[in-house]
XYZ file of C-alpha atoms in Angstrom:
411
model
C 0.000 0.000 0.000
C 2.846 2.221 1.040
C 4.796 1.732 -2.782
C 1.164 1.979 -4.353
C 0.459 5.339 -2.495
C 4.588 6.718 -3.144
C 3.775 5.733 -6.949
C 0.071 7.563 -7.550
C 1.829 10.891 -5.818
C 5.057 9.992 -8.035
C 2.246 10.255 -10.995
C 0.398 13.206 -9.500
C 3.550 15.177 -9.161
C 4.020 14.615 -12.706
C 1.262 15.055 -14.106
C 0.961 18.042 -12.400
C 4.687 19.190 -13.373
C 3.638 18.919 -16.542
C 0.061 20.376 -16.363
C 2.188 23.363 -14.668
C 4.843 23.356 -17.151
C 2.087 23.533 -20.199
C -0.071 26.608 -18.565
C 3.482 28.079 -18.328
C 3.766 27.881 -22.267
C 0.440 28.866 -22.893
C 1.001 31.646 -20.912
C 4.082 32.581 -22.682
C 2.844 32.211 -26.164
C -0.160 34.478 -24.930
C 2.549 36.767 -23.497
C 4.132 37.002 -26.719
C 1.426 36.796 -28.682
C 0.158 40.450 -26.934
C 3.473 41.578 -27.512
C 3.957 40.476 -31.329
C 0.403 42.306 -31.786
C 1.149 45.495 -29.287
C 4.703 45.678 -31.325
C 2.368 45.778 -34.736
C -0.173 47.835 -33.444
C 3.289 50.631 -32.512
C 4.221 49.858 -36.027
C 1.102 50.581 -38.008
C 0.877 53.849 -35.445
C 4.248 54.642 -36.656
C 2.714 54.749 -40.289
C -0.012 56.257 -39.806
C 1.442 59.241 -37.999
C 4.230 58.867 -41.259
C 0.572 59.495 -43.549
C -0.809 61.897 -41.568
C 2.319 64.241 -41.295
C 1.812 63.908 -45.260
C -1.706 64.777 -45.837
C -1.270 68.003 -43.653
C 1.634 68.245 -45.888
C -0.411 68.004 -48.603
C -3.108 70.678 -47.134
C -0.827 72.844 -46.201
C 0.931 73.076 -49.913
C -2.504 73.331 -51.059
C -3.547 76.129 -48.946
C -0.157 77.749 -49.955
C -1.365 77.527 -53.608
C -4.437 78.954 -53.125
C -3.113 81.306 -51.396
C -0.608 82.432 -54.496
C -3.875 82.247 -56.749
C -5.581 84.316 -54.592
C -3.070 86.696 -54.331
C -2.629 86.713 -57.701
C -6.026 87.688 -58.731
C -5.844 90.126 -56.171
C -3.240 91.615 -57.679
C -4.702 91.145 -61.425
C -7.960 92.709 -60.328
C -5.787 95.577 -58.626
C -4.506 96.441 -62.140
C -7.645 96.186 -64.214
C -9.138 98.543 -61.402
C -6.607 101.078 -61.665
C -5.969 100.670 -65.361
C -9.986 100.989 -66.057
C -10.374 103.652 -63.202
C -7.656 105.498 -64.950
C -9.045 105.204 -68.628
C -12.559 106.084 -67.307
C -10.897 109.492 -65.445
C -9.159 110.212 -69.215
C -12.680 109.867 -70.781
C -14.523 111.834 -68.250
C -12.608 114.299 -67.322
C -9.511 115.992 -68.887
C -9.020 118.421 -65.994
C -9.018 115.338 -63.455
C -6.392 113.374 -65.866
C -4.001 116.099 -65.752
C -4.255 117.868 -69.425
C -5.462 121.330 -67.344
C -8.475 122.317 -69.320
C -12.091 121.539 -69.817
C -13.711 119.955 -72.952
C -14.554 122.314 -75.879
C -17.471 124.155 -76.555
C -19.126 123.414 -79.653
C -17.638 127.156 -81.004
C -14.301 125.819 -80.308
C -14.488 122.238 -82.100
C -13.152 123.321 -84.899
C -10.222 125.334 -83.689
C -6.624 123.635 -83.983
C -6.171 121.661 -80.871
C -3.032 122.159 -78.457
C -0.256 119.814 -78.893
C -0.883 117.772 -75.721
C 1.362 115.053 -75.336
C -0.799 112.353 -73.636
C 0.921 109.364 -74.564
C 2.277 107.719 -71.544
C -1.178 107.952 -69.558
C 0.349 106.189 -66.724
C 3.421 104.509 -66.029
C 1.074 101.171 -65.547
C 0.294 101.705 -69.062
C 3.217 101.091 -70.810
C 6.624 98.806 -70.057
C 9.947 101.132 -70.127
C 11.454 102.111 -73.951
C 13.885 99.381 -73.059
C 11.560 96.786 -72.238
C 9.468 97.513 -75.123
C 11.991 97.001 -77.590
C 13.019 93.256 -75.736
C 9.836 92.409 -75.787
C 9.061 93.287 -79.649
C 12.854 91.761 -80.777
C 11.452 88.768 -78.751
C 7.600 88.169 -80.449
C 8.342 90.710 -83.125
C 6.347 87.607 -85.358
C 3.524 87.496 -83.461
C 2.978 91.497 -84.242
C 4.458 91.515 -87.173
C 2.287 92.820 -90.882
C 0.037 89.477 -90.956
C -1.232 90.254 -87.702
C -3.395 93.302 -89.242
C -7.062 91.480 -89.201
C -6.412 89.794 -85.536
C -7.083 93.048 -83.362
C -10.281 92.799 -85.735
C -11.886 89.765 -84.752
C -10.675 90.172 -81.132
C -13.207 92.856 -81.480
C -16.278 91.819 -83.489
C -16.412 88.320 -82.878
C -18.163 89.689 -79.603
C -22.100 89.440 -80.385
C -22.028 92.559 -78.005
C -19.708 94.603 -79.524
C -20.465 93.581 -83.457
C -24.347 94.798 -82.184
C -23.494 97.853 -80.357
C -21.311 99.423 -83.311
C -23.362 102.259 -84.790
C -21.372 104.225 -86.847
C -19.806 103.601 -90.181
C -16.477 101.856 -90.722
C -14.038 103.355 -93.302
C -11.086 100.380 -95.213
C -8.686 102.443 -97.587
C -7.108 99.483 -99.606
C -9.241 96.867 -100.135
C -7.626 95.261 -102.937
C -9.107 91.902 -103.608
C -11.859 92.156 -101.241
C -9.805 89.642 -98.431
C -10.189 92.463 -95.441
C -13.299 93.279 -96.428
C -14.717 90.067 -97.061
C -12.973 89.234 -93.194
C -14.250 92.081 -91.897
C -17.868 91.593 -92.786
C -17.528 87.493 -91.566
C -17.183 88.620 -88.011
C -19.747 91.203 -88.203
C -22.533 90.783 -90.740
C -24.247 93.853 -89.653
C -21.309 96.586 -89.781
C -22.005 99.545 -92.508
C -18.507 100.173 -94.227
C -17.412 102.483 -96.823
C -14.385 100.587 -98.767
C -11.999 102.465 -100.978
C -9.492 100.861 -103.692
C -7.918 102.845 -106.210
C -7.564 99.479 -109.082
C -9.982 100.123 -111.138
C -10.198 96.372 -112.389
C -10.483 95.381 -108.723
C -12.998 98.007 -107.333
C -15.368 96.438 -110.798
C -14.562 93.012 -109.389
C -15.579 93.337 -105.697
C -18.513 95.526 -106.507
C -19.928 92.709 -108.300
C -18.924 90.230 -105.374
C -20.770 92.629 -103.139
C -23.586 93.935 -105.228
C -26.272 92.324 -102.653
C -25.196 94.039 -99.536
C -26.361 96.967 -98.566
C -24.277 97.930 -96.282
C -21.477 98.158 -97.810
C -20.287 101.184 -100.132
C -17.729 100.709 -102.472
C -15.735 103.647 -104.420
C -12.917 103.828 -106.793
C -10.965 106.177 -104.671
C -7.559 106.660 -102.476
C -6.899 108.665 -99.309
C -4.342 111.117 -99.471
C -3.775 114.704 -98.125
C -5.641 116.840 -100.592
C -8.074 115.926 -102.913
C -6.785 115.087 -106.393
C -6.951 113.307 -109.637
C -4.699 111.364 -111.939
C -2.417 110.312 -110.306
C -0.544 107.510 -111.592
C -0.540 103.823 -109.526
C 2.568 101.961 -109.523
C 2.562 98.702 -109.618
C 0.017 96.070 -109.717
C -2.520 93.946 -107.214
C -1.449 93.726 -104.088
C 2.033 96.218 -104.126
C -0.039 98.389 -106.014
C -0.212 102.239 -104.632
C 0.182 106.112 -105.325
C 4.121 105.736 -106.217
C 6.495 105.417 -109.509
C 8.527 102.692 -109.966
C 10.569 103.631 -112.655
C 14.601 104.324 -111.996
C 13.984 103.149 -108.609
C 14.447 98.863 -107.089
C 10.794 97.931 -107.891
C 11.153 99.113 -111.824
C 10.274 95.307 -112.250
C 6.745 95.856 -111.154
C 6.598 98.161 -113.585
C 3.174 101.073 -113.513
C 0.006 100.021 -114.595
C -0.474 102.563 -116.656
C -3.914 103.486 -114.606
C -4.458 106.372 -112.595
C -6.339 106.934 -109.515
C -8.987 109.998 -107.649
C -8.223 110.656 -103.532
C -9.657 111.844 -101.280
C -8.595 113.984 -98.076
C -11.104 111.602 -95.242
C -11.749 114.935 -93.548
C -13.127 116.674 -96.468
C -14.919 113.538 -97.840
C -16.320 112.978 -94.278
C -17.814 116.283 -93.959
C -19.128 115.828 -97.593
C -21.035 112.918 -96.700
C -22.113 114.486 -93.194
C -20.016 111.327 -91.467
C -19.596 113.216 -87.992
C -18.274 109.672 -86.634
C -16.818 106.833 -87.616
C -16.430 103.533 -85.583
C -12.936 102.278 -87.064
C -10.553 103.203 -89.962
C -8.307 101.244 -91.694
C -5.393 102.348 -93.695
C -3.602 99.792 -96.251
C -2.285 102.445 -98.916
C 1.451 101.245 -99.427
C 3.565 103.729 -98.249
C 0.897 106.880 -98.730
C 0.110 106.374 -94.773
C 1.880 109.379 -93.737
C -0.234 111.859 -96.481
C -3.474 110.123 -95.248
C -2.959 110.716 -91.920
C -2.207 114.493 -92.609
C -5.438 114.410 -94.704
C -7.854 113.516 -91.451
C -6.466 116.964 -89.969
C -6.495 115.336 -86.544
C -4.870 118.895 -85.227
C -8.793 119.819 -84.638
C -10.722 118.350 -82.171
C -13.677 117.602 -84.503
C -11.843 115.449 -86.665
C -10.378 113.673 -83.582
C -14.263 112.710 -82.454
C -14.653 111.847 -85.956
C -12.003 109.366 -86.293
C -11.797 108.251 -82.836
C -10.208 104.750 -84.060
C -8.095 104.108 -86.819
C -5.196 101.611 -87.900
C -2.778 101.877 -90.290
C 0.485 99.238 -92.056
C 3.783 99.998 -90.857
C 6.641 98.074 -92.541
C 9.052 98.390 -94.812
C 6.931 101.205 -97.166
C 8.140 103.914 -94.074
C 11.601 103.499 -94.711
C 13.057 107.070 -95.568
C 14.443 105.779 -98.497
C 11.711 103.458 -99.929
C 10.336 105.332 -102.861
C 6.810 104.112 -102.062
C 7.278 106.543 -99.197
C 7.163 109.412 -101.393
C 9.925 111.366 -99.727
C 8.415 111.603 -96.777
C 12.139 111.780 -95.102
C 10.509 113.853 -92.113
C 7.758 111.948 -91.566
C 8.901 108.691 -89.876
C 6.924 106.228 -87.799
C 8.444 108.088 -84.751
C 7.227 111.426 -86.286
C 3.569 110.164 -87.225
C 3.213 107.910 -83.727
C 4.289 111.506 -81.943
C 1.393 113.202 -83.829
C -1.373 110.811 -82.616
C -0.407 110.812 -79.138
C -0.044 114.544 -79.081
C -3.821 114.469 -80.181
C -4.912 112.737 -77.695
C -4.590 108.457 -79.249
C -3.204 105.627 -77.636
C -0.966 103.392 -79.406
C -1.016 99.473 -79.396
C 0.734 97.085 -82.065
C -1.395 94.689 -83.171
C -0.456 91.141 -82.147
C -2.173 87.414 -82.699
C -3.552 87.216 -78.941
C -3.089 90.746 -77.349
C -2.547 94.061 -78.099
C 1.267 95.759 -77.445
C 1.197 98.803 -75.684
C 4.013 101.280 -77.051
C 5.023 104.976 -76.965
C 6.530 107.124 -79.724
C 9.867 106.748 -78.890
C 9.496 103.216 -79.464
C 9.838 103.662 -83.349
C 12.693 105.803 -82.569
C 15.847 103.185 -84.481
C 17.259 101.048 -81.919
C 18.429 97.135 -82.248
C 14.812 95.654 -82.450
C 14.655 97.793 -85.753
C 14.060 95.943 -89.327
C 15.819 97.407 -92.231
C 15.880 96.345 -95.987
C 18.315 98.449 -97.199
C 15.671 102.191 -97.230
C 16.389 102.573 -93.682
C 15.267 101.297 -90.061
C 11.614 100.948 -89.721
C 9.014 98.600 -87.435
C 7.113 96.185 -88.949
C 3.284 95.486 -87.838
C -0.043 97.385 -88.193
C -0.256 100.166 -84.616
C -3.848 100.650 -83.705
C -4.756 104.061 -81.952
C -7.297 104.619 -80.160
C -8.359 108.004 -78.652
C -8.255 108.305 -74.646
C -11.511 110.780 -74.845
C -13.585 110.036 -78.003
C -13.939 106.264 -78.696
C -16.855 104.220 -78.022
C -16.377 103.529 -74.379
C -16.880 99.608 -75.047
C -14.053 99.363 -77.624
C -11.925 101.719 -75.403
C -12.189 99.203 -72.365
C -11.695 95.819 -74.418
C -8.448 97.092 -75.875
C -7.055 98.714 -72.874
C -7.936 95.585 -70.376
C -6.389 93.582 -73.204
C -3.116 95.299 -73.783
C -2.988 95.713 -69.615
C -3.045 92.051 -69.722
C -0.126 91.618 -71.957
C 1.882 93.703 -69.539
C 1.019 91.116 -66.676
C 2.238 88.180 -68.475
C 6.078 89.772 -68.573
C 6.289 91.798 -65.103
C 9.097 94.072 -66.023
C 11.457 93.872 -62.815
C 12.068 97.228 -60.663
């Protein structure tokens, strides 16, 4: 009994060693178990404190950005205001924008006007000379003479601004019909009086346009004075008021036709035109007579012709003979002339208009030159600061303000 008693505790003892020892192991695998999952659970805190250190990265790069946009149109809106504000003022009120006298009286309309010279209006208006002449040596393309019809359908592809336009549009040089035919695709409705001095081609696009009545059509140039027979050099598209014998374009050769023109102030008056909306010169190299012909010196021609564009190029060289001689009468001279009477000056450009002053035509290194002397090519629009539709006014001024924004020129 004694051994049988010894053995069941010798088995007891064991099998309770080993119960003991087994709970121990369970124990520790549950030990590290909770510790294998506590270390994970540290891990995947780790991580996500990794991600969320990223996302408010993330916002706080994205509240930076819209904090630059913000500040950008801020500072966008800041310059249309001003710009606008400033135009607006100019329109208004001449003895608010600085000129120091109040509009004329309907007595004094027709009395020369004072040589003002209003063609910075602003510093914000323009770049500096310098930074106008980078700028066109740069994208001189983009404004170069192809550019003319762009500023065009900028303009009266706008329902509003096709609608609102009133008063008659004058085109010296319509050739072929092309900028008329252009013209009259972005605004149906437009009443234009089109001059060409080619006999062949006035017949030709009067038949083209024989339907419309809207459009005039006469077989007439502009010039300085009124006049007749005088012989047209060359033919179709070079063709204008010039010889080409003894001088480089004798291979043109004259057409043997001659042409009638017409001074636009006189012919205006004529036709009791007391405004126009927009006038466009193409008259190879005759520019500088034309623009002596609208007598812009009084202040009733300037409310008459409140708009107006004309070619530049290589027809204003002093030397070119289709210049006529006109040695005093550069591009400098002529751009001088409008902004003493009141115009603003833009080059016309594929997306925007450039604004420029008159000492930007003045020959410097972004200067062309085919062998007549230095000369800018292009097409300038002016536009008067006082007496163009307000509209028109505040399209192309916003739009050349918005050129000046894309290049900030640096203090």
């Amino acid at each position: 009994p004694v051994l049988a008693g010894g053995l069941i505790c010798t088995v007891f003892l064991g099998l309770s060693w080993l119960c003991l020892d087994a709970w121990s192991n369970v124990k520790r695998g549950q030990q590290e178990t909770r510790d294998a999952v506590l270390r994970e659970i540290h891990r995947l805190d780790a991580q996500l404190d990794k991600v969320d250190r990223k996302v408010d990265g993330g916002f706080a790069a994205v509240d930076k950005t819209l904090a630059l946009i913000k500040g950008s149109e801020q500072h966008c809106s800041r310059k249309m205001n001003t710009s606008t504000t400033f135009a607006e003022k100019l329109a208004a009120t001449p003895q608010e924008a600085g000129h120091g006298k109040a509009a004329p009286t309907a007595q004094e309309e027709d009395a020369p006007a004072p040589q003002e010279v209003v063609a910075n209006l602003g510093q914000s208006r323009h770049w500096s000379l310098s930074h106008q002449q980078q700028f066109y040596k740069k994208n001189h393309v983009a404004y170069g003479n192809k550019q003319d019809f762009s500023g065009l359908s900028r303009l009266y592809s706008n329902v509003s601004m096709c609608a609102s336009a009133q008063d008659p549009v004058l085109l010296g040089g319509f050739n072929a019909g092309q900028s008329l035919r252009n013209l009259l695709k972005q605004c149906s409705s437009l009443h234009v009086h089109a001059f060409e001095i080619q006999p062949k081609l006035f017949q030709s696009v009067s038949k083209a346009m024989s339907g419309k009545t809207n459009v005039q059509l006469y077989n007439l140039g502009f010039s300085e004075k009124s006049a007749s027979g005088i012989p047209i050099g060359g033919k179709g598209e070079v063709a204008g008021l010039f010889t080409t014998k003894g001088t480089k374009f004798a291979k043109w050769g004259d057409s043997g036709e001659s042409a009638s023109v017409v001074a636009l102030h006189e012919w205006c008056a004529e036709k009791g035109i007391e405004r126009t909306e927009y006038v466009i010169i193409d008259v190879e190299g005759h520019e500088p007579k034309v623009l002596r012909g609208m007598r812009l010196d009084h202040d009733s021609n300037q409310r008459r012709f409140p708009v107006l564009q004309f070619e530049l190029g290589g027809t204003w060289g002093p030397r070119d003979p289709r210049h006529g001689g006109e040695d005093e009468w550069t591009q400098q001279v002529a751009a001088q002339h409008l902004a003493d009477h009141g115009y603003m000056l833009f080059l016309i450009g594929k997306s925007y208009w450039f604004p420029v002053t008159p000492e930007f035509f003045a020959p410097g290194p972004h200067s062309h030159s085919e062998g007549s002397g230095p000369f800018i090519q292009g097409n300038l629009l002016c536009v008067h600061h006082k007496y163009s539709r307000p509209a028109l006014r505040e399209v192309v001024v916003a739009n050349g303000n918005a050129l000046l924004l894309t290049e900030p020129e640096k203090q």
